Amino acid sequence: MNIKTELLKFLKGFRYAASGIIRCIRTQRNMRFHIGAAGAVAIVAVLCSVSIAEKLALILTVGGVMALECVNTAIENAVDLATKSRPSQLAKAAKDCAAGAVLIFCIAAVFVAAEVFGRRILYILGCFAEYPELIIAAVLYFALWFWWVFLCFRENDDD
């Protein structure tokens, strides 16, 4: 075995993974929602100067939500392919369970965010009071997020 050939095969795997992530972003409204939420969490984390441990908890939680959304999409696509002409209750159950796994992790993510940011909520609100331009920035962020989630790839959405 040639090491160069093996390295190229290895790197090709990353290209396939990136292709899957991009497809998930383009076709899954929920994935775009999660990315927008992750951006909001990152901004608030910077504003609040969270600790290293809190950053790691947020990163793992956000990464887990997005990874599960990719797995959910893969399961939905595989089930749709396998049952194209004959929908079944088992196929529906598989898709519902995969979506439920994402929901469970999202609920856990909300609890992590509440724990990290809950004690800092007054500080966050104070930032908006002290710097009113942050209100404009937040409104613009949420408007762009809404556009990206619900309007940008509407013709590509599988959900």
Tab-separated table of C-alpha atoms in Angstrom:
chain	number	residue	atom	x	y	z
A	1	MET	CA	0.000	0.000	0.000
A	2	ASN	CA	1.211	3.406	-0.992
A	3	ILE	CA	1.071	5.937	1.848
A	4	LYS	CA	0.118	8.716	-0.565
A	5	THR	CA	-2.856	6.694	-1.840
A	6	GLU	CA	-3.972	5.925	1.709
A	7	LEU	CA	-3.671	9.583	2.690
A	8	LEU	CA	-5.745	10.634	-0.324
A	9	LYS	CA	-8.429	8.080	0.590
A	10	PHE	CA	-8.412	9.396	4.145
A	11	LEU	CA	-8.761	13.009	2.995
A	12	LYS	CA	-11.529	12.038	0.560
A	13	GLY	CA	-13.542	10.942	3.599
A	14	PHE	CA	-13.461	14.529	4.898
A	15	ARG	CA	-14.761	15.739	1.550
A	16	TYR	CA	-17.675	13.302	1.778
A	17	ALA	CA	-18.392	14.444	5.337
A	18	ALA	CA	-18.336	18.110	4.303
A	19	SER	CA	-20.681	17.299	1.431
A	20	GLY	CA	-23.110	15.682	3.866
A	21	ILE	CA	-23.001	18.660	6.221
A	22	ILE	CA	-23.587	21.097	3.358
A	23	ARG	CA	-26.511	19.013	2.085
A	24	CYS	CA	-27.997	18.977	5.563
A	25	ILE	CA	-27.693	22.771	5.799
A	26	ARG	CA	-29.220	23.292	2.364
A	27	THR	CA	-32.144	20.908	2.845
A	28	GLN	CA	-32.942	20.955	6.560
A	29	ARG	CA	-34.626	24.010	8.023
A	30	ASN	CA	-33.946	22.729	11.543
A	31	MET	CA	-30.194	22.535	10.882
A	32	ARG	CA	-30.191	26.162	9.763
A	33	PHE	CA	-32.150	27.045	12.909
A	34	HIS	CA	-29.562	25.248	15.079
A	35	ILE	CA	-26.696	27.076	13.355
A	36	GLY	CA	-28.390	30.422	13.984
A	37	ALA	CA	-28.979	29.483	17.618
A	38	ALA	CA	-25.329	28.468	17.913
A	39	GLY	CA	-24.299	31.883	16.590
A	40	ALA	CA	-26.497	33.615	19.165
A	41	VAL	CA	-25.057	31.426	21.931
A	42	ALA	CA	-21.507	32.238	20.787
A	43	ILE	CA	-22.204	35.981	20.808
A	44	VAL	CA	-23.757	35.883	24.279
A	45	ALA	CA	-20.885	33.703	25.534
A	46	VAL	CA	-18.387	36.322	24.360
A	47	LEU	CA	-20.413	39.142	25.937
A	48	CYS	CA	-20.582	37.257	29.237
A	49	SER	CA	-16.945	36.119	29.291
A	50	VAL	CA	-17.873	32.542	30.149
A	51	SER	CA	-15.261	30.255	31.692
A	52	ILE	CA	-13.327	27.626	29.754
A	53	ALA	CA	-15.454	24.853	31.277
A	54	GLU	CA	-18.641	26.683	30.276
A	55	LYS	CA	-17.303	27.229	26.744
A	56	LEU	CA	-16.534	23.524	26.460
A	57	ALA	CA	-20.016	22.595	27.710
A	58	LEU	CA	-21.588	24.948	25.157
A	59	ILE	CA	-19.366	23.685	22.313
A	60	LEU	CA	-20.113	20.027	23.081
A	61	THR	CA	-23.819	20.728	23.414
A	62	VAL	CA	-24.047	22.714	20.172
A	63	GLY	CA	-21.919	20.133	18.368
A	64	GLY	CA	-24.110	17.338	19.692
A	65	VAL	CA	-27.293	19.001	18.466
A	66	MET	CA	-25.851	19.534	14.990
A	67	ALA	CA	-24.389	16.029	14.803
A	68	LEU	CA	-27.729	14.513	15.802
A	69	GLU	CA	-29.493	16.646	13.197
A	70	CYS	CA	-27.153	15.161	10.560
A	71	VAL	CA	-27.854	11.628	11.844
A	72	ASN	CA	-31.598	12.361	11.829
A	73	THR	CA	-31.363	13.543	8.222
A	74	ALA	CA	-29.407	10.430	7.224
A	75	ILE	CA	-31.987	8.168	8.869
A	76	GLU	CA	-34.879	10.026	7.232
A	77	ASN	CA	-33.225	9.786	3.808
A	78	ALA	CA	-32.414	6.084	4.210
A	79	VAL	CA	-35.953	5.280	5.386
A	80	ASP	CA	-37.467	7.300	2.531
A	81	LEU	CA	-35.269	5.467	0.029
A	82	ALA	CA	-36.130	2.049	1.454
A	83	THR	CA	-39.874	2.697	1.657
A	84	LYS	CA	-40.381	4.944	-1.360
A	85	SER	CA	-43.319	3.035	-2.799
A	86	ARG	CA	-44.696	1.493	0.383
A	87	PRO	CA	-44.848	3.709	3.485
A	88	SER	CA	-45.123	1.769	6.724
A	89	GLN	CA	-45.671	2.334	10.421
A	90	LEU	CA	-42.146	1.044	11.140
A	91	ALA	CA	-40.682	3.603	8.743
A	92	LYS	CA	-42.666	6.344	10.459
A	93	ALA	CA	-41.533	5.082	13.872
A	94	ALA	CA	-37.871	5.109	12.792
A	95	LYS	CA	-38.129	8.682	11.536
A	96	ASP	CA	-40.052	9.816	14.615
A	97	CYS	CA	-37.509	8.231	16.967
A	98	ALA	CA	-34.615	9.912	15.153
A	99	ALA	CA	-36.382	13.274	15.383
A	100	GLY	CA	-37.114	12.571	19.048
A	101	ALA	CA	-33.410	12.026	19.722
A	102	VAL	CA	-32.670	15.484	18.329
A	103	LEU	CA	-35.439	16.993	20.440
A	104	ILE	CA	-34.128	15.360	23.633
A	105	PHE	CA	-30.646	16.732	22.990
A	106	CYS	CA	-32.061	20.181	22.163
A	107	ILE	CA	-33.921	20.243	25.475
A	108	ALA	CA	-30.692	19.296	27.247
A	109	ALA	CA	-28.931	22.102	25.338
A	110	VAL	CA	-31.499	24.602	26.607
A	111	PHE	CA	-30.805	23.449	30.174
A	112	VAL	CA	-27.048	23.826	29.639
A	113	ALA	CA	-27.555	27.342	28.245
A	114	ALA	CA	-29.867	28.219	31.149
A	115	GLU	CA	-27.228	27.051	33.619
A	116	VAL	CA	-24.428	28.955	31.882
A	117	PHE	CA	-26.338	32.175	31.173
A	118	GLY	CA	-29.063	32.154	33.837
A	119	ARG	CA	-27.037	33.953	36.496
A	120	ARG	CA	-25.832	36.436	33.905
A	121	ILE	CA	-29.211	37.482	32.509
A	122	LEU	CA	-29.151	40.844	34.301
A	123	TYR	CA	-25.683	41.523	32.905
A	124	ILE	CA	-26.893	40.662	29.395
A	125	LEU	CA	-29.888	42.981	29.742
A	126	GLY	CA	-27.571	45.667	31.130
A	127	CYS	CA	-25.432	45.430	27.986
A	128	PHE	CA	-28.491	46.278	25.894
A	129	ALA	CA	-29.325	49.199	28.193
A	130	GLU	CA	-25.760	50.524	28.157
A	131	TYR	CA	-25.197	49.992	24.434
A	132	PRO	CA	-28.503	50.545	22.571
A	133	GLU	CA	-26.789	49.753	19.272
A	134	LEU	CA	-26.706	46.146	20.472
A	135	ILE	CA	-30.496	46.138	20.179
A	136	ILE	CA	-30.205	47.079	16.502
A	137	ALA	CA	-27.510	44.437	15.999
A	138	ALA	CA	-29.675	41.810	17.717
A	139	VAL	CA	-32.731	42.701	15.627
A	140	LEU	CA	-30.639	42.497	12.444
A	141	TYR	CA	-29.165	39.168	13.542
A	142	PHE	CA	-32.578	37.675	14.240
A	143	ALA	CA	-34.012	39.065	10.980
A	144	LEU	CA	-31.146	37.499	8.997
A	145	TRP	CA	-31.526	34.284	10.972
A	146	PHE	CA	-35.258	34.167	10.165
A	147	TRP	CA	-34.566	34.829	6.472
A	148	TRP	CA	-31.860	32.156	6.337
A	149	VAL	CA	-33.901	29.526	8.195
A	150	PHE	CA	-37.274	30.023	6.529
A	151	LEU	CA	-36.746	31.762	3.186
A	152	CYS	CA	-33.224	31.337	1.817
A	153	PHE	CA	-33.307	27.638	0.818
A	154	ARG	CA	-37.078	27.177	0.775
A	155	GLU	CA	-37.121	25.357	-2.587
A	156	ASN	CA	-34.489	22.876	-1.322
A	157	ASP	CA	-36.139	22.049	2.008
A	158	ASP	CA	-36.908	18.389	2.587
A	159	ASP	CA	-38.892	18.989	5.792
